[in-house]
PDB file of C-alpha atoms in Angstrom:
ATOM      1  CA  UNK A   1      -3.611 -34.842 -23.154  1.00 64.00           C
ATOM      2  CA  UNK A   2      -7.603 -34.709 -22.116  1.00 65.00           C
ATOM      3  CA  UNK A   3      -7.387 -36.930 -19.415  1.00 57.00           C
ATOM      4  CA  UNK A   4      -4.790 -34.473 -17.639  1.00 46.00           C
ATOM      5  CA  UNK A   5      -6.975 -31.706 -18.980  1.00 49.00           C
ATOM      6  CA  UNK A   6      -9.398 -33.365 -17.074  1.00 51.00           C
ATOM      7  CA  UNK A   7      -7.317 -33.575 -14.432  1.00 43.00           C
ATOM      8  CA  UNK A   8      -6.609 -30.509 -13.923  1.00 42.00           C
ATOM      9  CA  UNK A   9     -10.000 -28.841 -13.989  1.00 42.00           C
ATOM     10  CA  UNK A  10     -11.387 -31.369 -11.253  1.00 42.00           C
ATOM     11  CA  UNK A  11      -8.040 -30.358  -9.045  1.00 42.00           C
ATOM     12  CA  UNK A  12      -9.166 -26.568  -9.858  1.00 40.00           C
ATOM     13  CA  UNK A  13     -13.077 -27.316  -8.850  1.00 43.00           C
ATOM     14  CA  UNK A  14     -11.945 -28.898  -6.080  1.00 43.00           C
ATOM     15  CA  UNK A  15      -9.629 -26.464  -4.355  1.00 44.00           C
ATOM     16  CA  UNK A  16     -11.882 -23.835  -5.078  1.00 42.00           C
ATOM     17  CA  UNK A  17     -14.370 -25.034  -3.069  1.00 44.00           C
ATOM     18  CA  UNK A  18     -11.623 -25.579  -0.238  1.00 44.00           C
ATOM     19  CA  UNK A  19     -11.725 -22.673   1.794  1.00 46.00           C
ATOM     20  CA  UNK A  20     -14.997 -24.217   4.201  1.00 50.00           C
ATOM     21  CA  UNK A  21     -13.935 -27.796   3.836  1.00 58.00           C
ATOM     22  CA  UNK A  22     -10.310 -26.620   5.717  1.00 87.00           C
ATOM     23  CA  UNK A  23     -11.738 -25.152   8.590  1.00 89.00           C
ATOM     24  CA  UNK A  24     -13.604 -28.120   8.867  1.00 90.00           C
ATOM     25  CA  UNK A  25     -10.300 -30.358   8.267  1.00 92.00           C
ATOM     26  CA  UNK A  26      -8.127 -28.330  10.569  1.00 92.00           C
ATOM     27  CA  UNK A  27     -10.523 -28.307  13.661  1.00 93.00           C
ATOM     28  CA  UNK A  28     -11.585 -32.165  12.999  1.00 93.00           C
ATOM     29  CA  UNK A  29      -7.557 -33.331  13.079  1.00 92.00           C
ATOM     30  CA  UNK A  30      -6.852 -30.819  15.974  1.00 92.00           C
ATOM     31  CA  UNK A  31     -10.223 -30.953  18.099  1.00 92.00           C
ATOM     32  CA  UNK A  32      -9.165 -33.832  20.280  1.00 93.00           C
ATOM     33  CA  UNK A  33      -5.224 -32.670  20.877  1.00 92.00           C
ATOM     34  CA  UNK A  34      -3.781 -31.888  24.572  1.00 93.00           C
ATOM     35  CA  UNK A  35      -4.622 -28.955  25.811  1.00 94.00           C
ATOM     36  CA  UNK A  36      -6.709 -27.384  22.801  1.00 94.00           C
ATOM     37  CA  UNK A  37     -10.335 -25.459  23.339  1.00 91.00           C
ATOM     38  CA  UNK A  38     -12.313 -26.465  21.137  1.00 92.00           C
ATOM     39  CA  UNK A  39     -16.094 -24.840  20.479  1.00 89.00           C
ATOM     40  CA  UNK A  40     -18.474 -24.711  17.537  1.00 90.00           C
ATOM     41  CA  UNK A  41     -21.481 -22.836  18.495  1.00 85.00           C
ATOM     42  CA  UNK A  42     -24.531 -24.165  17.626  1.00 84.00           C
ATOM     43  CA  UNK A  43     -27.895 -22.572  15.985  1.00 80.00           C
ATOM     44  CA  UNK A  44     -29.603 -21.896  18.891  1.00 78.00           C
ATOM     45  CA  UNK A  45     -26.778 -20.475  21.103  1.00 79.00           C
ATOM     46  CA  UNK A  46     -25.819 -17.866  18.331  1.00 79.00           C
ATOM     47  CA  UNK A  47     -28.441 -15.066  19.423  1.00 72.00           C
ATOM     48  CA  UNK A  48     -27.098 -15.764  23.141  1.00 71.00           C
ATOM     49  CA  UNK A  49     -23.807 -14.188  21.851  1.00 68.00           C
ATOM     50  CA  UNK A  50     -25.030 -11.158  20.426  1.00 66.00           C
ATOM     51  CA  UNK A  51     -25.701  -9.748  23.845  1.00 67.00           C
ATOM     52  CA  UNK A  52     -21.420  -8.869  24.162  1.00 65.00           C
ATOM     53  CA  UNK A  53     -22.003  -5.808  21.738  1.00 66.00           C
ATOM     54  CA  UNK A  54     -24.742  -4.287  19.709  1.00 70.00           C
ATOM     55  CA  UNK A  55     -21.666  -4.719  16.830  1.00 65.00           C
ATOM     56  CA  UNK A  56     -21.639  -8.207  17.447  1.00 66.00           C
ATOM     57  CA  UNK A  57     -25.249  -8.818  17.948  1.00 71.00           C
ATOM     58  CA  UNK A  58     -25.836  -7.713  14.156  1.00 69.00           C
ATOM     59  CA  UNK A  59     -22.865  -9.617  13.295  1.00 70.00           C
ATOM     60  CA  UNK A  60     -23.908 -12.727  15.137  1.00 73.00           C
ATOM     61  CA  UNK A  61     -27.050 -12.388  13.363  1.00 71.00           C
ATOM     62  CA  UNK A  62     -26.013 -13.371  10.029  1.00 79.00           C
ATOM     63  CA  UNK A  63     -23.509 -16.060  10.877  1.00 87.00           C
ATOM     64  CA  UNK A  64     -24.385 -19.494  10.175  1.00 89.00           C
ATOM     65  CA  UNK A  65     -21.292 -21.329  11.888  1.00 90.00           C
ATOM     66  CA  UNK A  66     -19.482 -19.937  14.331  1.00 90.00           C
ATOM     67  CA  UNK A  67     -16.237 -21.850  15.617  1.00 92.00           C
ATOM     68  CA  UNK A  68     -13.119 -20.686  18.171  1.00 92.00           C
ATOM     69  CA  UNK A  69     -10.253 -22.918  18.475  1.00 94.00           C
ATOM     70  CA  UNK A  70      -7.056 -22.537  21.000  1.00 93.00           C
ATOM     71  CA  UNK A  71      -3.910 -24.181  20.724  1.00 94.00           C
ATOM     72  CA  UNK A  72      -0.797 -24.645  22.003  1.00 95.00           C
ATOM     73  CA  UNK A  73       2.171 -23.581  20.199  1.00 94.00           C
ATOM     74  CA  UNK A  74       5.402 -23.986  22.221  1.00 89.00           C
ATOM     75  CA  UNK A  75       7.879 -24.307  20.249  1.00 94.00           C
ATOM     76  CA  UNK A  76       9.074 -23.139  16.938  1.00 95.00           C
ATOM     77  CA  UNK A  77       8.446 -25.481  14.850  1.00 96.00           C
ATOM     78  CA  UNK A  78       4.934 -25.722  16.093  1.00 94.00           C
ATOM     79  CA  UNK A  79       4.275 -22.734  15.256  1.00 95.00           C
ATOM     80  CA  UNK A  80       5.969 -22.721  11.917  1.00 95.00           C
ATOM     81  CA  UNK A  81       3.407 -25.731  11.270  1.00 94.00           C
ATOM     82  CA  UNK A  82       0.429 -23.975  12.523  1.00 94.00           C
ATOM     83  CA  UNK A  83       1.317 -20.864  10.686  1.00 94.00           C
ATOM     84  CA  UNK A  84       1.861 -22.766   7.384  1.00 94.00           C
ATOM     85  CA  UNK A  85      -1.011 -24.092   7.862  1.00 93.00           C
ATOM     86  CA  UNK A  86      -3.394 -21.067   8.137  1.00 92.00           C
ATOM     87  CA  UNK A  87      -1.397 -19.742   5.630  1.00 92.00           C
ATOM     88  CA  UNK A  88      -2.956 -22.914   3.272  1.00 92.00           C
ATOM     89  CA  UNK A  89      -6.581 -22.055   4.227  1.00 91.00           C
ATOM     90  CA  UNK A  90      -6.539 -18.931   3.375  1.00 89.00           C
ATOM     91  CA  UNK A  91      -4.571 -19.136   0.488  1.00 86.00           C
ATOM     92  CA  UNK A  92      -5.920 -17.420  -3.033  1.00 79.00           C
ATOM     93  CA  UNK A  93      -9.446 -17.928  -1.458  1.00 86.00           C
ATOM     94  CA  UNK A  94      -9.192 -14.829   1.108  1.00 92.00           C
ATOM     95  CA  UNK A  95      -8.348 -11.490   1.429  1.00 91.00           C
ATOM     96  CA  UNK A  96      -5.989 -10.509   4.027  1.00 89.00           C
ATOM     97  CA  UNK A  97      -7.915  -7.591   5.644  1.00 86.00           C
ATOM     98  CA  UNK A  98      -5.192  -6.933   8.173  1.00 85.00           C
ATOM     99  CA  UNK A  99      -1.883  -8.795   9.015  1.00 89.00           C
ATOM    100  CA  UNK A 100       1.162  -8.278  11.578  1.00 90.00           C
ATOM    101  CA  UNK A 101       4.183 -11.146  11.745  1.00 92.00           C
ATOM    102  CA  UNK A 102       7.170 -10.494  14.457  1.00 93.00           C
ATOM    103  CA  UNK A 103       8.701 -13.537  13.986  1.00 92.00           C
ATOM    104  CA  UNK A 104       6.431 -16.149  14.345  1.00 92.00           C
ATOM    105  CA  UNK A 105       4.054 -14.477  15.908  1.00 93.00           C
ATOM    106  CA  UNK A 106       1.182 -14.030  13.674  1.00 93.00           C
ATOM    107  CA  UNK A 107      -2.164 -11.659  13.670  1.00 89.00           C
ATOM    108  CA  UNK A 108      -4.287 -12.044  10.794  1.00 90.00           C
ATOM    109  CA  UNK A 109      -7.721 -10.926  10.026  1.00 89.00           C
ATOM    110  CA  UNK A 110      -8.899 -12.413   6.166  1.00 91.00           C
ATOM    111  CA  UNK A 111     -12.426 -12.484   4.818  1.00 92.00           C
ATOM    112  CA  UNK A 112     -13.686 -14.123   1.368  1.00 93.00           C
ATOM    113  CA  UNK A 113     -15.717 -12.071  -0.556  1.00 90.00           C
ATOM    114  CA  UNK A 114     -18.844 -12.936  -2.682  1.00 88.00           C
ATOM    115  CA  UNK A 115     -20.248  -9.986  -4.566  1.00 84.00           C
ATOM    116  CA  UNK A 116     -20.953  -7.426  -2.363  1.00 83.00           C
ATOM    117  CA  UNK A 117     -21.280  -9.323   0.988  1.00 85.00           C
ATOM    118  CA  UNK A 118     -18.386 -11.068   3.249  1.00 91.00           C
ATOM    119  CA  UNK A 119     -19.133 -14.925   3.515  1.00 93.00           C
ATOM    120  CA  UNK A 120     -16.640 -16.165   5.663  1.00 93.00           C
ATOM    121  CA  UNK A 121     -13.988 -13.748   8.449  1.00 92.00           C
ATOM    122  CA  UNK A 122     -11.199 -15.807   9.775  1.00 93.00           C
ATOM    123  CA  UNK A 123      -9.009 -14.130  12.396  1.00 92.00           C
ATOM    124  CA  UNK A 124      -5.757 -16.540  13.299  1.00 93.00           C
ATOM    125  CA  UNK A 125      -3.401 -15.646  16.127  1.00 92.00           C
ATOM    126  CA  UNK A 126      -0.154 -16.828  17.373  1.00 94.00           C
ATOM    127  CA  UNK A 127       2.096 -15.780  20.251  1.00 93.00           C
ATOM    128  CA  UNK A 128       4.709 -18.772  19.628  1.00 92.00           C
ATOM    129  CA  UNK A 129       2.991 -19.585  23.230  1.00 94.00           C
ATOM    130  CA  UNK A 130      -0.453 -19.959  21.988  1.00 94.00           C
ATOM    131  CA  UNK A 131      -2.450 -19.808  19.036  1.00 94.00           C
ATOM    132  CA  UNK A 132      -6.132 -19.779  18.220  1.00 93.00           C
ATOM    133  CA  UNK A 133      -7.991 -18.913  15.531  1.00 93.00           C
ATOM    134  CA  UNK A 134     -11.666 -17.440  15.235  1.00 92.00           C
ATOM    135  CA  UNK A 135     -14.317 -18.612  11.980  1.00 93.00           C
ATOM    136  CA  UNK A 136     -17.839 -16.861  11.016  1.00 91.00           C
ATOM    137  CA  UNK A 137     -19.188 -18.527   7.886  1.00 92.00           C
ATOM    138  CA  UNK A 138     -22.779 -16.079   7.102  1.00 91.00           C
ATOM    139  CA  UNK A 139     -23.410 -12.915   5.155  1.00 89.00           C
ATOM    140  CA  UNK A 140     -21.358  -9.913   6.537  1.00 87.00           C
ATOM    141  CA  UNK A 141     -21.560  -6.244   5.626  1.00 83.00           C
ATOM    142  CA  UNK A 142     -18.159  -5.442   4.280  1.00 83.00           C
ATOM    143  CA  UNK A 143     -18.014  -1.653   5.729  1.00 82.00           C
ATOM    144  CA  UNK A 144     -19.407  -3.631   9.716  1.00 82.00           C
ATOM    145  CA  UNK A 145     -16.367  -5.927   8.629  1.00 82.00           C
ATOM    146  CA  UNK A 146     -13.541  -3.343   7.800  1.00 80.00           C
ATOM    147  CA  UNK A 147     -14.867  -1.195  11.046  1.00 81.00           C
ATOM    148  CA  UNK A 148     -14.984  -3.787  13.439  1.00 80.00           C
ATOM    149  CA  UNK A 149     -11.411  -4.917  12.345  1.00 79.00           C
ATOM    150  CA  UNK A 150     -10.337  -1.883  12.753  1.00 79.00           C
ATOM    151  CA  UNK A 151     -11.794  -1.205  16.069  1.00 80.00           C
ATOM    152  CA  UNK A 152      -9.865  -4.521  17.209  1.00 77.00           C
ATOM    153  CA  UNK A 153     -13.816  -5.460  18.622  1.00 75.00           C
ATOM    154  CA  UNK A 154     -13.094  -9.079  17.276  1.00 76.00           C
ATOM    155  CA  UNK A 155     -10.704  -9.549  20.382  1.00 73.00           C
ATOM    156  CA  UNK A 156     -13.296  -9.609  22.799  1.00 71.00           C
ATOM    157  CA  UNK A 157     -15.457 -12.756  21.427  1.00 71.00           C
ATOM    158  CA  UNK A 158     -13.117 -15.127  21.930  1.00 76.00           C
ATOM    159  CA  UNK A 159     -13.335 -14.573  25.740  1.00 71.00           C
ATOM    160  CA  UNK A 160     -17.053 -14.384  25.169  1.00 69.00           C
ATOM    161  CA  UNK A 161     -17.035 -17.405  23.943  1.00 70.00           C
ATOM    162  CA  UNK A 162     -15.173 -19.296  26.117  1.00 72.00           C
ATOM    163  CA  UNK A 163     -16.845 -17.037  29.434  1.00 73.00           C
ATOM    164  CA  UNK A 164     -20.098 -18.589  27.950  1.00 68.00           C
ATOM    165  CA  UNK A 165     -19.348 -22.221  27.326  1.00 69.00           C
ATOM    166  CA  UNK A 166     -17.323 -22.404  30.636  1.00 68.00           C
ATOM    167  CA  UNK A 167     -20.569 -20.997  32.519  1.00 50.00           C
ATOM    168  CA  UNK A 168     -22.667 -23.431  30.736  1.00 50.00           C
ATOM    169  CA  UNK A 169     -20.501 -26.515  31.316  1.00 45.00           C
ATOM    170  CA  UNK A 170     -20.002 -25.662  35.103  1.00 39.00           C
ATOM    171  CA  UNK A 171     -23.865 -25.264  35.540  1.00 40.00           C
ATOM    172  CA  UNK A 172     -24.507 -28.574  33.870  1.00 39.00           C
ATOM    173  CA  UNK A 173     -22.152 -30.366  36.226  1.00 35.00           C
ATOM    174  CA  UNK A 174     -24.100 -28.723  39.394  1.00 37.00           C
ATOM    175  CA  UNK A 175     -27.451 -29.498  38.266  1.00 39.00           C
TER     176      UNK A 175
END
């Protein structure tokens, strides 16, 4: 009876610590996959991207990892797997801040909460064509959160993003 006592509290510690740990999981296993984009933004780069908004630049500010991921997601059973698991990240961890299903199709803004600051924002997105999803890991001001959901002014960093990285890959092949 104490050894599954003990069991049970080391699965417990262990998927409460998950939330982090499968982001990292999910882009490591799908990084390398056909036709995926794939970009974690390092340190340095970070203040580069607050120059799309003055919402994003104090956004970008606090954020300590930054990653954008785009997938394919053809067919149905793709993205029944891809939606299952987002739907597993999140799980009890996150709040869902904002969600819309048609279908398959999937839009879903969820943030984990510690005290009175936002630690992590994932936004996940699926057309049953393509899917991507969009990680900040910092400290957040919940009310900058909320608004900038509302505002849909998430939707433009992803293009940011990839604008950016594009740029910086083309000019490093000319040089």
């Amino acid at each position: 009876m104490i050894k599954k006592i003990i069991f049970l509290v080391c699965v417990l510690i262990l998927s409460a610590c998950g939330s982090y740990n499968s982001i990292d999981r999910f882009y490591n296993a799908h990084k390398n996959d056909s036709q995926v984009t794939a970009i974690r933004v390092p340190q340095f780069m970070l203040s580069l991207l607050g120059n799309i908004s003055p919402e994003m630049k104090s956004l970008i500010g606090n954020t300590k990892d930054l990653r954008y991921m785009q997938f394919p997601s053809a067919t149905p059973e793709r993205t029944q797997y891809l939606n299952t698991q987002m739907n597993t990240i999140t799980g009890n961890s996150f709040i869902e801040v904002f969600r819309k299903n048609d279908e398959l199709k999937r839009n879903v803004i969820s943030i984990r909460e510690k005290r009175n600051a936002v630690k992590e924002i994932l936004i996940y997105n699926n057309n049953n064509i393509r899917g991507s999803f969009l990680y900040f890991n910092g400290d957040f001001d919940p009310v900058k959160v909320r608004e900038m959901a509302k505002n849909s002014e998430f939707n433009e960093l992803p293009n940011s993003l990839v604008k950016e990285f594009n740029m910086q890959s083309s000019e490093e092949i000319n040089e």
